XYZ file of C-alpha atoms in Angstrom:
441
model
C 162.019 87.301 242.720
C 164.710 89.912 243.074
C 166.956 89.948 246.125
C 167.683 92.972 248.210
C 169.881 95.521 246.498
C 173.555 95.086 247.111
C 174.958 97.514 249.621
C 178.329 98.957 250.528
C 181.217 98.234 248.235
C 179.881 94.921 246.919
C 178.508 96.221 243.569
C 181.870 97.776 242.708
C 183.770 94.796 244.070
C 181.596 92.336 242.143
C 182.018 94.305 238.908
C 185.774 94.508 239.428
C 185.977 90.787 240.134
C 183.898 90.038 237.039
C 186.175 92.225 234.937
C 189.442 90.815 236.296
C 188.214 87.230 236.242
C 186.914 87.336 232.683
C 190.032 89.202 231.588
C 192.136 86.289 232.848
C 189.805 83.683 231.374
C 189.746 85.366 227.979
C 193.464 86.041 228.057
C 193.952 82.291 228.363
C 191.493 81.662 225.546
C 192.909 84.290 223.200
C 196.531 83.233 223.546
C 195.401 79.805 222.390
C 193.576 81.363 219.434
C 196.651 83.420 218.498
C 198.977 80.447 218.848
C 196.601 78.378 216.714
C 196.850 80.974 213.961
C 200.631 81.416 214.201
C 202.431 78.274 215.411
C 200.298 75.270 216.357
C 200.027 74.050 212.771
C 203.820 73.852 212.498
C 204.501 72.420 215.968
C 201.663 69.949 216.460
C 200.589 69.104 212.885
C 203.864 69.241 210.894
C 202.718 66.696 208.300
C 199.806 68.978 207.358
C 201.573 72.002 205.903
C 200.183 75.345 204.745
C 196.410 75.464 204.392
C 195.854 72.020 205.948
C 198.121 72.769 208.900
C 196.200 75.970 209.638
C 192.928 74.100 209.227
C 194.072 71.422 211.694
C 195.161 74.064 214.213
C 191.831 75.876 213.921
C 190.193 72.473 214.333
C 191.660 72.206 217.836
C 190.421 75.759 218.412
C 186.903 74.663 217.397
C 187.062 71.632 219.722
C 187.184 74.012 222.685
C 183.942 75.597 221.507
C 182.226 72.237 221.183
C 183.134 71.515 224.824
C 181.755 74.827 226.058
C 178.040 73.818 226.154
C 179.038 70.949 228.462
C 180.735 73.494 230.710
C 177.649 75.690 230.555
C 175.449 72.777 231.653
C 177.771 71.616 234.455
C 178.605 74.987 235.935
C 175.181 76.409 235.188
C 173.763 73.657 237.410
C 176.318 74.440 240.128
C 175.673 78.172 239.827
C 171.874 77.829 239.961
C 171.745 75.166 242.687
C 174.827 75.702 244.878
C 176.040 79.232 244.183
C 177.442 81.592 241.549
C 180.630 82.228 243.535
C 181.639 78.574 243.952
C 181.155 77.944 240.254
C 183.308 80.914 239.251
C 186.206 79.987 241.531
C 186.305 76.457 240.069
C 186.261 77.664 236.456
C 189.073 80.135 237.095
C 191.348 77.487 238.623
C 190.583 75.026 235.821
C 191.287 77.539 233.087
C 194.541 78.825 234.530
C 195.896 75.340 235.258
C 195.145 74.040 231.776
C 196.727 77.077 230.135
C 199.972 76.566 232.037
C 199.980 72.874 231.057
C 199.596 73.822 227.378
C 202.642 76.059 227.784
C 204.599 73.054 229.069
C 203.322 70.603 226.442
C 205.936 68.777 224.311
C 205.525 69.222 220.553
C 205.132 66.642 217.782
C 208.908 66.577 217.307
C 209.315 65.301 220.888
C 206.458 62.841 221.468
C 204.905 62.372 218.059
C 201.158 61.896 217.740
C 200.662 62.232 221.506
C 201.385 65.965 221.196
C 198.213 66.833 219.228
C 196.215 64.303 221.279
C 197.209 65.970 224.568
C 196.657 69.404 223.057
C 193.111 68.459 222.098
C 192.382 66.974 225.537
C 193.634 70.104 227.295
C 191.654 72.230 224.870
C 188.489 70.307 225.774
C 189.032 70.999 229.501
C 189.751 74.631 228.671
C 186.484 74.840 226.734
C 184.528 73.334 229.637
C 185.982 75.936 231.998
C 185.168 78.852 229.690
C 181.691 77.383 229.225
C 180.955 77.956 232.890
C 182.825 81.241 233.281
C 181.007 83.806 231.200
C 177.488 83.330 232.506
C 178.564 83.416 236.127
C 180.682 86.529 235.684
C 177.813 88.367 233.972
C 175.390 87.389 236.733
C 177.695 88.204 239.636
C 178.178 91.698 238.234
C 174.588 92.277 237.115
C 172.868 90.749 240.151
C 174.927 92.930 242.507
C 173.675 96.076 240.758
C 171.933 98.617 243.058
C 168.744 98.416 240.979
C 167.489 96.563 237.918
C 167.763 99.570 235.599
C 171.547 99.485 236.032
C 171.954 95.727 235.524
C 173.067 95.987 231.893
C 175.698 98.576 232.797
C 177.125 96.475 235.636
C 177.009 93.319 233.501
C 179.075 95.125 230.873
C 182.089 94.938 233.187
C 182.183 91.198 232.547
C 182.108 92.016 228.818
C 184.929 94.487 229.397
C 187.148 91.561 230.347
C 187.054 90.276 226.779
C 188.899 93.159 225.073
C 191.135 93.504 228.147
C 192.122 89.851 227.866
C 192.774 90.300 224.175
C 194.915 93.391 224.795
C 196.970 91.492 227.353
C 197.357 88.498 225.035
C 198.382 90.734 222.133
C 200.970 92.487 224.308
C 202.431 89.162 225.396
C 202.633 87.875 221.824
C 204.039 91.201 220.666
C 206.916 90.648 223.095
C 207.708 87.161 221.839
C 207.041 87.644 218.110
C 210.030 89.977 218.032
C 212.211 86.884 218.468
C 213.698 85.149 215.453
C 211.641 82.261 214.078
C 213.780 79.553 215.664
C 213.517 81.012 219.173
C 209.822 81.807 218.772
C 208.976 78.268 217.654
C 211.265 76.724 220.271
C 210.237 78.523 223.468
C 208.897 82.009 222.734
C 205.308 80.909 222.099
C 205.226 79.232 225.536
C 205.822 82.441 227.530
C 202.242 83.825 227.235
C 200.854 80.486 228.424
C 203.176 80.243 231.434
C 202.435 83.854 232.418
C 198.888 82.696 233.132
C 200.111 81.208 236.433
C 200.688 84.730 237.797
C 197.260 85.893 236.646
C 195.615 82.832 238.206
C 196.809 83.776 241.687
C 195.614 87.375 241.294
C 192.201 86.374 239.990
C 191.697 83.738 242.684
C 192.290 86.229 245.485
C 189.941 88.823 243.958
C 187.129 86.360 243.373
C 187.194 85.091 246.943
C 186.560 88.654 248.187
C 183.106 88.904 246.571
C 179.913 87.892 248.391
C 177.368 85.559 246.872
C 174.786 87.108 244.514
C 171.802 88.710 246.331
C 169.457 87.310 243.657
C 170.723 83.784 244.202
C 170.372 84.067 247.998
C 166.770 85.258 247.641
C 165.932 82.549 245.099
C 167.452 79.843 247.313
C 165.344 81.014 250.262
C 162.197 81.022 248.124
C 163.010 77.526 246.867
C 163.268 76.251 250.457
C 159.910 77.833 251.306
C 158.223 76.107 248.360
C 159.594 72.807 249.731
C 158.934 71.119 246.399
C 161.533 69.222 244.383
C 162.357 70.985 241.142
C 163.772 69.758 237.876
C 167.415 70.301 237.061
C 167.952 73.828 235.658
C 168.966 72.483 232.238
C 165.768 70.431 231.985
C 163.712 73.478 232.903
C 165.403 75.541 230.198
C 165.065 72.890 227.486
C 161.467 71.933 228.315
C 160.153 75.262 229.502
C 161.502 77.650 226.895
C 163.273 76.046 223.934
C 162.207 78.906 221.674
C 163.588 81.491 224.089
C 166.868 79.572 224.267
C 167.076 79.427 220.454
C 166.555 83.184 220.164
C 169.157 83.824 222.859
C 171.609 81.627 220.918
C 170.998 83.636 217.761
C 171.244 86.960 219.581
C 174.756 86.083 220.784
C 176.133 85.152 217.346
C 177.406 88.592 216.306
C 179.311 89.121 219.544
C 180.924 85.672 219.378
C 181.351 84.648 215.739
C 181.979 88.234 214.628
C 184.672 88.611 217.244
C 186.527 85.467 216.224
C 186.182 86.507 212.605
C 188.008 89.797 213.204
C 190.408 88.691 215.931
C 191.315 85.105 215.004
C 190.556 84.417 211.359
C 191.904 87.800 210.228
C 195.348 86.875 211.612
C 195.520 83.871 209.307
C 193.883 85.727 206.390
C 196.233 88.718 206.448
C 199.433 86.692 207.001
C 198.692 83.890 204.517
C 196.518 85.486 201.839
C 197.385 89.192 201.955
C 201.074 88.557 202.685
C 201.415 90.778 205.754
C 203.996 90.334 208.475
C 202.475 88.812 211.611
C 203.722 91.754 213.715
C 201.646 94.184 211.603
C 198.327 92.418 212.144
C 199.062 91.936 215.851
C 199.758 95.671 216.175
C 196.496 96.371 214.388
C 194.488 94.056 216.633
C 196.092 95.580 219.712
C 194.949 99.056 218.693
C 191.472 97.795 217.831
C 191.216 95.973 221.159
C 192.042 99.176 223.025
C 189.247 100.866 221.105
C 186.808 98.100 222.045
C 187.869 98.336 225.680
C 187.031 102.044 225.670
C 183.690 101.743 223.892
C 182.350 98.894 226.073
C 181.258 100.951 229.127
C 180.243 103.855 226.877
C 178.011 101.535 224.826
C 176.391 100.119 227.964
C 175.718 103.650 229.214
C 174.172 104.787 225.904
C 172.025 101.633 225.770
C 170.705 102.372 229.271
C 169.598 105.787 228.004
C 168.073 104.880 224.632
C 166.897 101.363 225.425
C 168.719 98.059 225.076
C 166.604 96.689 222.226
C 166.830 99.832 220.133
C 170.588 100.037 220.649
C 171.239 96.364 219.856
C 169.060 96.484 216.745
C 170.912 99.525 215.410
C 174.363 98.022 216.029
C 173.449 94.696 214.387
C 171.931 96.455 211.367
C 175.015 98.596 210.731
C 177.255 95.531 211.199
C 175.668 93.938 208.128
C 177.458 96.520 205.969
C 180.776 97.007 207.798
C 182.732 94.026 206.339
C 182.779 95.592 202.867
C 184.592 98.634 204.198
C 186.808 96.382 206.308
C 188.106 94.217 203.451
C 188.585 97.148 201.103
C 190.809 98.805 203.686
C 192.600 95.612 204.820
C 193.633 94.771 201.251
C 195.536 98.077 201.049
C 198.065 96.435 203.378
C 199.250 99.321 205.586
C 198.979 99.369 209.372
C 196.731 102.432 209.200
C 194.343 101.000 206.612
C 194.131 97.609 208.341
C 193.476 99.213 211.717
C 190.769 101.440 210.229
C 189.197 98.512 208.381
C 189.060 96.097 211.298
C 188.228 98.996 213.619
C 185.088 99.867 211.645
C 183.764 96.330 212.022
C 184.752 96.007 215.684
C 183.300 99.420 216.601
C 179.710 98.349 216.009
C 180.198 94.669 216.807
C 181.942 95.568 220.086
C 179.157 97.974 221.043
C 176.668 95.165 220.448
C 178.729 92.727 222.518
C 178.895 95.155 225.443
C 175.112 95.190 225.851
C 173.903 91.759 224.768
C 174.897 89.985 228.012
C 172.685 92.036 230.304
C 169.868 92.001 227.762
C 169.845 88.215 227.379
C 170.245 87.568 231.113
C 166.990 89.441 231.807
C 165.186 86.953 229.545
C 165.612 84.133 232.082
C 164.246 83.896 235.650
C 166.684 83.808 238.552
C 166.382 80.103 239.330
C 167.686 79.020 235.928
C 169.400 82.206 234.794
C 172.983 80.902 235.070
C 172.109 77.803 233.053
C 169.958 79.708 230.559
C 172.451 82.390 229.579
C 175.412 79.997 229.747
C 173.788 77.494 227.390
C 172.686 80.270 225.031
C 176.158 81.774 224.864
C 178.039 78.491 224.679
C 175.774 76.855 222.112
C 176.195 79.983 220.019
C 179.948 79.662 220.456
C 179.975 75.948 219.623
C 177.867 76.297 216.492
C 179.047 79.642 215.173
C 182.156 80.794 217.068
C 184.343 77.734 216.647
C 183.322 77.126 213.040
C 183.752 80.703 211.819
C 187.590 80.629 211.528
C 187.321 77.211 209.856
C 184.716 78.375 207.352
C 186.612 81.593 206.742
C 189.795 79.616 206.005
C 187.945 77.356 203.548
C 186.398 80.351 201.761
C 189.720 82.190 201.604
C 191.423 79.122 200.097
C 188.708 78.484 197.514
C 188.237 82.140 196.538
C 191.840 83.343 196.549
C 192.114 87.011 195.715
C 188.396 87.590 196.356
C 187.103 88.841 199.676
C 183.406 89.164 198.899
C 182.493 85.619 200.124
C 184.126 86.465 203.457
C 182.213 89.749 203.641
C 178.958 87.884 202.952
C 179.760 85.500 205.794
C 180.124 88.422 208.225
C 176.902 89.999 206.901
C 175.032 86.725 207.460
C 176.315 86.587 211.034
C 175.070 90.137 211.653
C 171.684 89.522 210.034
C 171.062 86.414 212.140
C 171.700 88.356 215.341
C 169.546 91.264 214.174
C 166.537 89.023 213.568
C 167.088 87.097 216.816
C 167.465 90.143 219.038
C 164.335 91.755 217.578
C 162.310 88.596 218.194
C 163.762 88.412 221.695
C 162.267 91.849 222.343
C 159.053 90.361 223.765
C 161.012 88.173 226.166
C 159.263 89.739 229.156
C 156.097 87.767 228.483
C 158.082 84.585 227.913
C 159.968 85.098 231.151
C 156.719 85.432 233.124
C 155.426 82.195 231.609
C 158.692 80.442 232.391
C 158.653 81.698 235.975
C 155.131 80.349 236.402
C 156.185 76.921 235.114
C 159.194 77.001 237.421
C 156.992 77.670 240.443
C 154.553 74.917 239.478
C 157.315 72.332 238.864
């Protein structure tokens, strides 16, 4: 059951809040990813040097992904039962607070083994917060859309926060990586984390200004009229549509694992195996992120014209072949060639990411939509997103001087999403069946 269309300024306000909120959330997440690639191995795992230090640092990065499904379950329940808005305010405060605490965390040189232990614990809390953030932001933007045909476009504003957060994180690290190594390792790396306190205040104020989702209000009223106890949203998703959930997980892989391949693993690959200066790859990723920011709303608009399924299928298919161009260009070692190489991969992957959120959200009925899309996205992140930098590092170490295994990994990621999104194309029938089960529960 769809609520009344949002009126007044609420659609724009909800989209803006989704954009700003996810930008802050992903800024926090990306500065951790960048620090994991550049400094965490040295500061928190000094006994594991080189390859093993990087692997340990990426291990803490992966831990955050493993915690994200828990966040999706917890905040999905809150979002489906109590309200989207309440859930999103809590996740924002959690994420910002944890990020500031990481910026204040003593290193291994100061407190020994407690440094990596505390880092991992904070990373787990950070992962839980992100686990509940994305789904709610997508829904608050999409469910405030004036009509259903525009839902994917409005939902893309939550996706727009991802490249915006990356741009902001790259700019912050660009400022501090200009320091000499001693200053950067001593205090410079902390500045991006502490800056999150300012963003937290801004995001909190913006999020409080948005009304609750019209879809949620209508669903809550309908639930009261039915006057029947219902299962927890997670139980309804797992029992009512496990196949739909599995396809939604697979459909999200390219946008998640592909992104961390190009924006996290490539930092370590280019600095450690290609021999580039860290400032060069950060400049490259900054330029690519600006490109992704620009193509996100354009991609959502084109998809609304040609059809979401057709657009997603085309982008996933082309992405199977882009890593071969990417690595050929990256290995040339210049800023221009690296930017072109990574840009080719991100162009199609980013276009896919812009549209997949709205497409997947329409696969789940309103009463369990927050839980459904959150679990799909976060399980995809836990299984594929967190492990991709780890697997990429292992492949790069065992096939030094050869990039084809890494290209095959990216192609496999793209192929999995292509198959999943095509099979998800008949989700309308599955959604109707799931809605019927929900009403009979």
